[in-house]
Amino acid sequence: MPKTHELTPGAPIKMADLISDGAHFCDDREQAEKEFLALRERLVALEPKLYADASRSLLVIFQAMDAGGKDSATRKVFTGVNPQGVRVVSFKQPTEEELAHDFLWRIHKQTPRRGKIVVFNRSQYEDVLVVRVEKLAPKSVWQARFEQINQFEEMLTAAGTRILKFYLHISKDEQKERFQSRLDEPSKNWKFSPDDLAKRAQWDDYQDAYEDVLKRCTTPWAPWHVIPADRKWYRNLAVCRTIVDALETMDLRYPEPTWKPGEYKID
Amino acid sequence: MPKTHELTPGAPIKMADLISDGAHFCDDREQAEKEFLALRERLVALEPKLYADASRSLLVIFQAMDAGGKDSATRKVFTGVNPQGVRVVSFKQPTEEELAHDFLWRIHKQTPRRGKIVVFNRSQYEDVLVVRVEKLAPKSVWQARFEQINQFEEMLTAAGTRILKFYLHISKDEQKERFQSRLDEPSKNWKFSPDDLAKRAQWDDYQDAYEDVLKRCTTPWAPWHVIPADRKWYRNLAVCRTIVDALETMDLRYPEPTWKPGEYKID
């Protein structure tokens, strides 16, 4: 079950065939919400073990079309986890200094130290998505990045970082509804920007770019997970389940003391 | 009530007179825990307003003797707040590169951007505490730092950062009990280090150093709060109350859109 949404390296993939409606996988919302809360409790309990173990780290990457739920999935899944153990990094438009370096420079600075969880809200993948669609770099440059990203992720994995990549997949209709509610509800107005519509007009170009990302960067060490994200309750469940499953297979252990507890006396 | 533990600039202060037992201020633990949870709900709700407002930020500083509860207060108070809005920074022994700069260099890099909350677990104050007690710098150097810290904090405040400084005050007996439980309970062994005892032997020196910190760095813009921390339930309540009170007096607002919601149609 946890592998339901994990892509297989080398397998063919078509964006048009991907399912965005979680109801296809689970028709009992109430049960799903209950299971999600139980999983989140397990996540809360696993974080201090990751910290105490101090030999591995976890990097969670969220990518999605606008309004796909990156912010909301981060909040829902990690709320309750000790904030000292989790850091969320939002990658925005690169600065002049970041652009003056290779595209992985700003990413590498933010990877988790041993014992910690880092969540990327957008990531190195923007450099083969927006950069490609907006033609911010020549094709020869962004084409080379798929392999550069794979090698980078393989090196991180070898150093003890478990990488979980989530593409939160929503339909074009669902995006419309979410944008519309940002227009209709005054308290959500600030989340909307007229620029969002220009990007929506490029929907197909972005989907093509995502297809390449999912195909070319699903590796044995860091496969993509395509999460049906039209229904938030299913999205949260699927993401949380994948994270908990990954942490539980890490076999995290509290370190043995290098000293004998009985030998110390506190005055 | 929220000002109970806030020090007054220029007022005399003696460490020996400070109360570490929260029961002195509140004798109803059950009621305190209920109030704490309600306050935390308010904190959870204030964070997105701080983010949307995007003109101010919050810097929370925790200092304490070992086992004083910096980690645990951070976890208790901020658990439930959107992890995307809060970043926790733990300052450890400085690196060679950090030591090659002025003492505020590594601190300044970590201050919150507008709209965000940052929690410092240890801080610039270590440079007038451990540095002084361990004689890591000459007196003329660390003496000058009180004023340098005050000026730094005044500048941050002028730029929109609200600074809340908490000294979590425990008694020497309470520290003994907490160390003992780290020795006695195998699952807590990893939290103990034999070095902790060497530092405990310097208790009085550290208290003297803290007295100067509290006296010399309680300013109108960033006063210290001395939190009675022997009882964790009172500590959590007092810290959370101070933070909520500060955020509520900031008068945070959702920004008005610069565009007209009615003028946009989503295709």
XYZ file of C-alpha atoms in Angstrom:
534
model
C 0.000 0.000 0.000
C 2.667 2.642 0.827
C 4.175 2.112 -2.615
C 0.924 2.936 -4.444
C 2.124 6.314 -5.641
C 5.829 5.643 -6.008
C 7.071 5.699 -9.583
C 9.317 2.970 -10.927
C 12.645 3.937 -12.526
C 12.531 3.478 -16.270
C 8.775 2.924 -16.437
C 6.851 4.959 -19.019
C 4.727 7.804 -17.700
C 2.070 10.057 -19.218
C 0.772 13.074 -17.308
C -2.668 12.623 -18.880
C -2.922 9.182 -17.267
C -2.074 10.337 -13.741
C -4.974 10.375 -11.327
C -5.518 13.558 -9.351
C -8.633 12.461 -7.467
C -7.822 10.651 -4.225
C -11.323 9.174 -4.096
C -10.047 6.746 -6.720
C -7.821 5.209 -4.022
C -9.943 5.639 -0.925
C -13.643 6.316 -0.657
C -13.915 6.694 3.107
C -12.914 10.206 4.041
C -13.669 9.802 7.728
C -11.533 6.693 7.988
C -8.738 8.398 6.017
C -8.707 11.364 8.368
C -8.520 9.063 11.364
C -5.662 7.114 9.845
C -3.880 10.355 8.975
C -3.999 11.565 12.582
C -2.651 8.231 13.805
C 0.172 8.371 11.273
C 1.013 11.909 12.284
C 1.324 10.772 15.891
C 3.851 8.215 14.695
C 5.716 10.907 12.794
C 5.799 13.076 15.932
C 7.298 10.128 17.834
C 9.846 9.263 15.129
C 11.415 12.717 14.933
C 13.222 12.530 18.327
C 14.555 9.089 17.348
C 15.970 10.536 14.141
C 17.559 13.284 16.211
C 19.001 10.965 18.861
C 20.244 8.488 16.245
C 22.073 11.400 14.625
C 23.426 9.367 11.729
C 20.796 9.955 9.052
C 18.590 12.830 7.865
C 15.385 13.281 5.904
C 14.780 15.620 2.981
C 11.179 16.045 1.854
C 10.608 17.821 -1.457
C 7.250 19.245 -2.525
C 6.567 20.304 -6.096
C 3.207 21.171 -7.589
C 1.364 23.490 -9.936
C 0.182 26.728 -8.271
C -2.474 26.090 -5.595
C -1.433 22.431 -5.631
C -1.118 22.408 -1.863
C 2.609 22.621 -1.071
C 2.068 25.051 1.820
C -0.972 23.279 3.117
C 0.547 19.768 2.957
C 3.610 21.042 4.823
C 1.436 22.560 7.517
C -0.897 19.589 7.879
C 1.729 16.861 7.891
C 4.374 18.539 10.058
C 2.199 20.400 12.524
C 2.799 18.730 15.854
C 6.334 17.638 15.052
C 8.896 19.352 17.282
C 9.762 22.538 15.377
C 13.372 22.155 16.506
C 13.634 19.005 14.366
C 12.054 20.340 11.173
C 13.114 23.214 8.958
C 11.050 24.383 5.999
C 12.845 26.091 3.139
C 10.866 27.958 0.473
C 12.850 28.549 -2.677
C 11.768 31.717 -4.411
C 13.104 33.517 -7.450
C 16.898 33.264 -7.178
C 18.852 36.330 -6.089
C 21.590 37.869 -8.189
C 24.172 36.083 -6.059
C 22.448 32.722 -6.405
C 22.240 33.154 -10.170
C 25.967 33.855 -10.244
C 26.532 30.260 -9.039
C 25.529 26.862 -10.387
C 21.851 26.031 -9.783
C 22.573 23.551 -6.969
C 24.603 26.024 -4.905
C 21.687 27.541 -3.012
C 20.038 24.122 -2.689
C 23.082 22.439 -1.197
C 23.365 25.060 1.538
C 19.923 24.026 2.801
C 20.194 20.229 2.957
C 19.544 18.713 6.395
C 22.314 17.953 8.879
C 22.273 14.483 10.449
C 19.367 13.998 12.829
C 17.134 16.575 11.178
C 14.241 16.895 8.757
C 14.208 19.565 6.074
C 11.213 20.283 3.847
C 11.766 21.959 0.481
C 8.801 24.009 -0.726
C 9.923 24.118 -4.377
C 13.452 22.916 -5.034
C 16.185 22.241 -7.586
C 13.388 21.079 -9.872
C 12.330 24.650 -10.553
C 15.496 24.835 -12.643
C 14.038 22.342 -15.120
C 10.455 23.629 -14.807
C 10.010 27.404 -14.751
C 13.458 27.851 -16.290
C 12.442 25.614 -19.202
C 8.942 26.980 -19.726
C 10.015 30.612 -19.444
C 13.168 29.952 -21.496
C 15.405 31.397 -18.795
C 18.269 29.165 -19.939
C 19.101 27.457 -23.235
C 17.898 23.897 -23.729
C 21.418 22.490 -23.562
C 21.753 23.926 -20.067
C 18.501 22.698 -18.531
C 18.695 19.348 -20.344
C 21.972 18.577 -18.575
C 20.378 19.274 -15.211
C 18.320 16.088 -15.007
C 21.478 14.042 -14.734
C 23.169 16.633 -12.498
C 20.212 16.452 -10.122
C 20.291 12.651 -10.105
C 23.987 12.619 -9.276
C 23.540 15.232 -6.567
C 20.713 13.245 -4.991
C 22.727 10.025 -5.191
C 25.603 11.675 -3.346
C 23.273 13.012 -0.628
C 21.732 9.565 -0.270
C 25.151 7.964 0.097
C 25.879 10.424 2.902
C 22.805 9.302 4.848
C 20.043 11.605 3.597
C 16.765 9.910 2.736
C 15.090 11.912 -0.040
C 11.321 11.803 -0.510
C 9.995 13.686 -3.521
C 6.299 14.473 -3.805
C 4.566 15.823 -6.850
C 1.158 17.000 -5.582
C -1.000 16.410 -8.617
C -4.148 18.501 -9.086
C -6.403 18.774 -12.130
C -6.779 21.998 -14.071
C -10.381 22.222 -12.845
C -9.299 21.912 -9.240
C -6.788 24.740 -9.712
C -9.594 26.890 -11.126
C -11.739 26.270 -8.054
C -8.896 27.096 -5.689
C -8.021 30.313 -7.529
C -11.690 31.270 -7.604
C -11.992 30.916 -3.832
C -8.972 33.188 -3.424
C -10.821 35.791 -5.481
C -14.167 35.275 -3.764
C -13.100 35.187 -0.126
C -11.647 38.518 1.050
C -9.537 36.781 3.724
C -7.841 34.781 0.937
C -7.328 37.690 -1.480
C -3.735 38.182 -0.393
C -2.854 34.656 -1.586
C -3.799 35.524 -5.150
C -1.686 37.351 -7.653
C -2.763 38.310 -11.166
C 0.480 36.659 -12.333
C -1.054 33.324 -11.349
C -3.330 33.530 -14.396
C -0.426 33.970 -16.792
C 1.098 30.788 -15.388
C -2.212 28.965 -15.610
C -2.320 29.786 -19.319
C 0.919 27.795 -19.626
C -0.603 24.731 -17.928
C 0.243 22.342 -20.782
C 3.843 23.514 -21.033
C 4.306 22.930 -17.314
C 2.718 19.491 -17.525
C 5.146 18.562 -20.302
C 8.028 19.778 -18.169
C 6.768 17.785 -15.173
C 6.486 14.667 -17.326
C 10.199 14.877 -18.056
C 11.005 15.530 -14.400
C 9.053 12.491 -13.235
C 10.487 10.271 -15.965
C 14.107 11.350 -15.890
C 14.530 11.902 -12.167
C 12.855 8.809 -10.796
C 15.903 6.924 -9.613
C 16.331 3.874 -7.382
C 17.649 6.160 -4.636
C 15.068 8.922 -4.977
C 11.928 8.002 -6.906
C 9.099 10.480 -7.344
C 5.786 9.975 -5.569
C 2.804 11.279 -7.523
C 0.177 12.182 -4.946
C -3.453 12.607 -6.033
C -4.046 16.034 -4.503
C -7.510 17.207 -5.556
C -8.824 15.961 -2.201
C -6.730 17.380 0.607
C -7.638 14.640 3.061
C -6.265 11.984 0.744
C -3.196 14.029 -0.130
C -2.310 14.439 3.550
C -2.789 10.747 4.219
C -0.677 9.595 1.274
C 2.180 11.997 2.027
C 2.246 11.228 5.748
C 2.098 7.487 5.162
C 5.076 7.639 2.811
C 7.146 9.660 5.271
C 6.337 7.454 8.254
C 7.059 4.350 6.228
C 10.448 5.736 5.188
C 11.443 6.691 8.736
C 10.341 3.343 10.114
C 12.461 1.409 7.662
C 15.512 3.457 8.680
C 15.824 1.399 11.865
C 16.626 4.427 14.024
C 18.253 3.766 17.389
C 19.038 5.701 20.528
C 22.830 5.735 20.851
C 24.486 3.713 23.596
C 26.230 5.949 26.152
C 30.021 5.888 25.959
C 30.116 6.246 29.778
C 28.626 4.199 32.627
C 25.543 5.857 34.173
C 26.291 4.208 37.557
C 29.708 5.869 37.793
C 28.419 9.422 38.106
C 27.194 11.180 41.191
C 25.562 14.601 41.095
C 26.426 16.936 43.954
C -0.480 39.794 34.570
C 1.577 39.305 31.374
C 4.190 41.682 32.741
C 4.734 39.660 35.926
C 8.097 38.347 34.822
C 9.321 41.225 32.718
C 12.289 43.063 34.164
C 12.371 46.847 34.344
C 15.307 48.695 32.780
C 17.597 50.109 35.444
C 15.954 48.239 38.341
C 18.277 46.384 40.719
C 18.331 42.605 40.435
C 19.782 39.793 42.548
C 19.842 36.224 41.269
C 19.353 34.916 44.794
C 16.017 36.740 44.990
C 14.609 35.339 41.762
C 11.873 32.759 42.181
C 12.276 29.519 40.270
C 9.119 27.814 41.527
C 6.067 28.602 39.429
C 3.754 27.465 42.222
C 4.545 30.823 43.813
C 2.576 32.465 41.002
C -0.094 29.891 40.321
C -1.253 27.025 42.484
C -3.733 25.432 40.102
C -1.837 23.216 37.693
C -4.914 21.905 35.943
C -6.208 25.402 35.259
C -2.747 26.500 34.086
C -2.529 23.647 31.614
C -5.957 24.477 30.249
C -5.035 28.130 29.862
C -1.776 27.169 28.186
C -3.565 25.107 25.538
C -5.968 27.951 24.844
C -3.066 30.387 24.510
C -1.269 28.042 22.164
C -4.352 27.939 19.947
C -4.170 31.711 19.790
C -0.485 31.518 18.897
C -1.273 29.025 16.113
C -3.854 31.483 14.759
C -1.570 34.525 15.030
C 1.293 33.060 12.994
C -0.500 33.266 9.590
C -1.449 36.857 10.366
C 2.196 37.697 11.038
C 3.053 36.051 7.720
C 0.327 37.807 5.732
C 1.058 41.165 7.341
C 4.674 40.698 6.239
C 5.921 43.912 7.822
C 7.153 42.682 11.192
C 8.936 39.611 12.599
C 9.377 37.920 15.959
C 12.620 36.772 17.548
C 12.317 34.586 20.645
C 15.487 33.976 22.651
C 15.844 31.204 25.221
C 18.711 31.137 27.689
C 19.035 28.874 30.727
C 21.394 26.810 32.802
C 21.786 23.208 31.517
C 18.563 21.197 31.803
C 16.724 24.498 32.260
C 14.212 23.531 29.594
C 15.180 25.431 26.421
C 14.488 22.456 24.163
C 11.364 21.458 25.959
C 9.867 24.965 26.121
C 10.508 25.363 22.389
C 8.762 22.091 21.659
C 5.807 22.682 23.964
C 5.097 26.274 22.999
C 5.619 26.012 19.231
C 4.259 22.565 18.553
C 1.147 23.102 16.463
C 2.354 26.326 14.891
C 2.820 25.981 11.132
C 6.444 24.817 10.777
C 6.768 26.977 7.679
C 6.381 30.063 9.867
C 8.835 29.128 12.624
C 12.537 28.391 12.437
C 14.543 27.202 15.433
C 18.258 27.961 15.519
C 20.507 26.232 18.046
C 23.793 28.005 18.542
C 26.556 25.585 19.439
C 30.260 26.057 19.927
C 31.326 28.504 17.210
C 33.212 27.162 14.191
C 36.647 28.395 13.199
C 35.024 30.632 10.568
C 32.560 32.088 13.042
C 35.343 32.813 15.506
C 37.210 34.645 12.767
C 34.373 37.204 12.710
C 32.823 39.443 15.339
C 30.523 37.592 17.739
C 27.307 38.944 16.189
C 28.170 37.775 12.665
C 26.702 34.303 12.975
C 23.747 35.639 14.967
C 22.824 38.280 12.420
C 22.655 35.714 9.611
C 19.854 33.947 11.484
C 17.500 36.780 12.383
C 13.946 36.420 11.055
C 12.794 37.893 7.765
C 9.556 39.883 7.857
C 6.504 37.708 8.470
C 8.409 34.976 10.276
C 9.194 33.715 13.762
C 12.707 32.608 14.701
C 13.558 30.924 18.006
C 17.135 31.096 19.292
C 18.135 28.167 21.494
C 21.135 29.904 23.050
C 22.176 33.167 21.424
C 24.530 36.138 21.402
C 24.351 35.960 25.198
C 26.644 32.933 25.265
C 29.387 35.410 24.387
C 29.002 37.081 27.767
C 28.240 33.840 29.648
C 30.371 30.826 28.745
C 33.005 33.109 27.217
C 33.256 34.996 30.509
C 33.160 32.012 32.872
C 35.603 29.962 30.793
C 37.795 33.029 30.172
C 37.662 32.526 26.407
C 38.125 36.259 25.870
C 39.672 39.050 27.981
C 37.352 41.016 30.248
C 37.707 44.171 28.142
C 36.297 42.257 25.182
C 33.252 40.653 26.792
C 32.501 43.744 28.882
C 32.033 45.776 25.714
C 29.551 43.243 24.409
C 26.660 44.201 26.685
C 26.380 47.553 24.969
C 27.073 46.032 21.550
C 24.218 43.590 22.092
C 21.887 46.382 23.204
C 22.679 48.436 20.123
C 22.258 45.426 17.854
C 18.878 44.635 19.388
C 17.777 48.246 19.132
C 18.611 48.271 15.437
C 16.672 45.024 14.857
C 13.707 46.442 16.752
C 13.747 49.606 14.658
C 13.614 47.394 11.558
C 10.410 45.706 12.752
C 11.667 42.729 14.754
C 9.994 42.195 18.105
C 12.530 40.567 20.455
C 11.365 38.465 23.414
C 14.131 37.224 25.721
C 13.419 34.458 28.205
C 15.721 33.342 30.975
C 14.297 30.001 32.133
C 15.221 30.033 35.786
C 15.656 26.723 37.620
C 17.096 26.072 41.072
C 20.282 24.122 41.592
C 18.222 21.337 43.204
C 15.935 21.116 40.203
C 18.950 20.782 37.913
C 20.196 17.934 40.091
C 16.895 16.092 39.756
C 16.836 16.522 35.996
C 20.418 15.321 35.600
C 19.680 12.380 37.878
C 16.746 11.282 35.739
C 19.009 11.373 32.682
C 21.337 8.998 34.487
C 18.577 6.775 35.842
C 16.411 6.385 32.762
C 18.187 4.509 29.952
C 16.064 6.223 27.307
C 17.385 9.581 28.561
C 21.060 8.555 28.862
C 21.945 10.080 25.523
C 20.914 13.524 26.785
C 23.564 13.431 29.498
C 27.239 14.195 29.104
C 29.855 13.917 31.843
C 30.853 17.488 30.867
C 27.541 18.638 32.328
C 28.920 18.027 35.818
C 31.937 20.253 35.236
C 29.572 23.051 34.248
C 27.361 22.376 37.264
C 30.398 22.882 39.485
C 30.573 26.426 38.079
C 26.946 27.172 38.983
C 27.758 30.296 40.999
C 30.010 31.752 38.322
C 27.261 31.309 35.750
C 24.670 32.880 38.052
C 26.938 35.918 38.480
C 27.287 36.146 34.715
C 23.518 35.883 34.266
C 22.958 38.627 36.824
C 24.979 41.002 34.671
C 23.165 39.892 31.537
C 19.752 40.527 33.057
C 20.809 43.837 34.547
C 22.783 45.283 31.667
C 20.683 43.992 28.765
C 17.204 44.780 29.987
C 16.364 47.660 27.699
C 13.105 49.427 26.904
C 13.095 47.741 23.479
C 14.078 44.250 24.633
C 13.675 43.565 28.345
C 14.461 40.161 29.806
C 11.689 37.931 31.098
C 12.729 35.754 34.039
C 10.508 32.683 33.898
C 10.168 30.462 36.984
C 10.993 27.147 35.320
C 11.154 24.489 38.038
C 7.579 23.532 37.153
C 7.297 22.924 33.437
C 3.562 23.582 33.312
C 4.032 27.070 34.706
C 7.062 27.765 32.516
C 5.095 26.876 29.369
C 2.171 29.030 30.417
C 4.285 32.079 31.236
C 6.315 31.879 28.023
C 3.296 31.329 25.795
C 1.340 34.119 27.438
C 4.175 36.580 26.865
C 4.490 35.632 23.200
C 0.752 35.804 22.503
C 0.525 39.118 24.286
C 3.361 40.548 22.192
C 1.866 39.358 18.898
C -1.581 40.673 19.797
C -0.278 44.136 20.529
C 1.429 44.230 17.125
C -1.938 44.915 15.463
C -1.243 42.563 12.557
C -3.372 43.001 9.423
C -4.059 41.117 6.232
C -2.828 43.347 3.403
C -5.369 44.959 1.087
C -5.100 43.619 -2.474
C -3.594 46.062 -4.961
C -5.973 44.670 -7.617
C -9.757 44.326 -7.852
C -10.983 40.759 -7.222
C -14.037 41.338 -9.421
C -11.897 42.181 -12.454
C -10.400 38.722 -12.890
C -11.928 35.730 -14.611
C -10.341 32.285 -14.443
C -10.562 30.244 -17.653
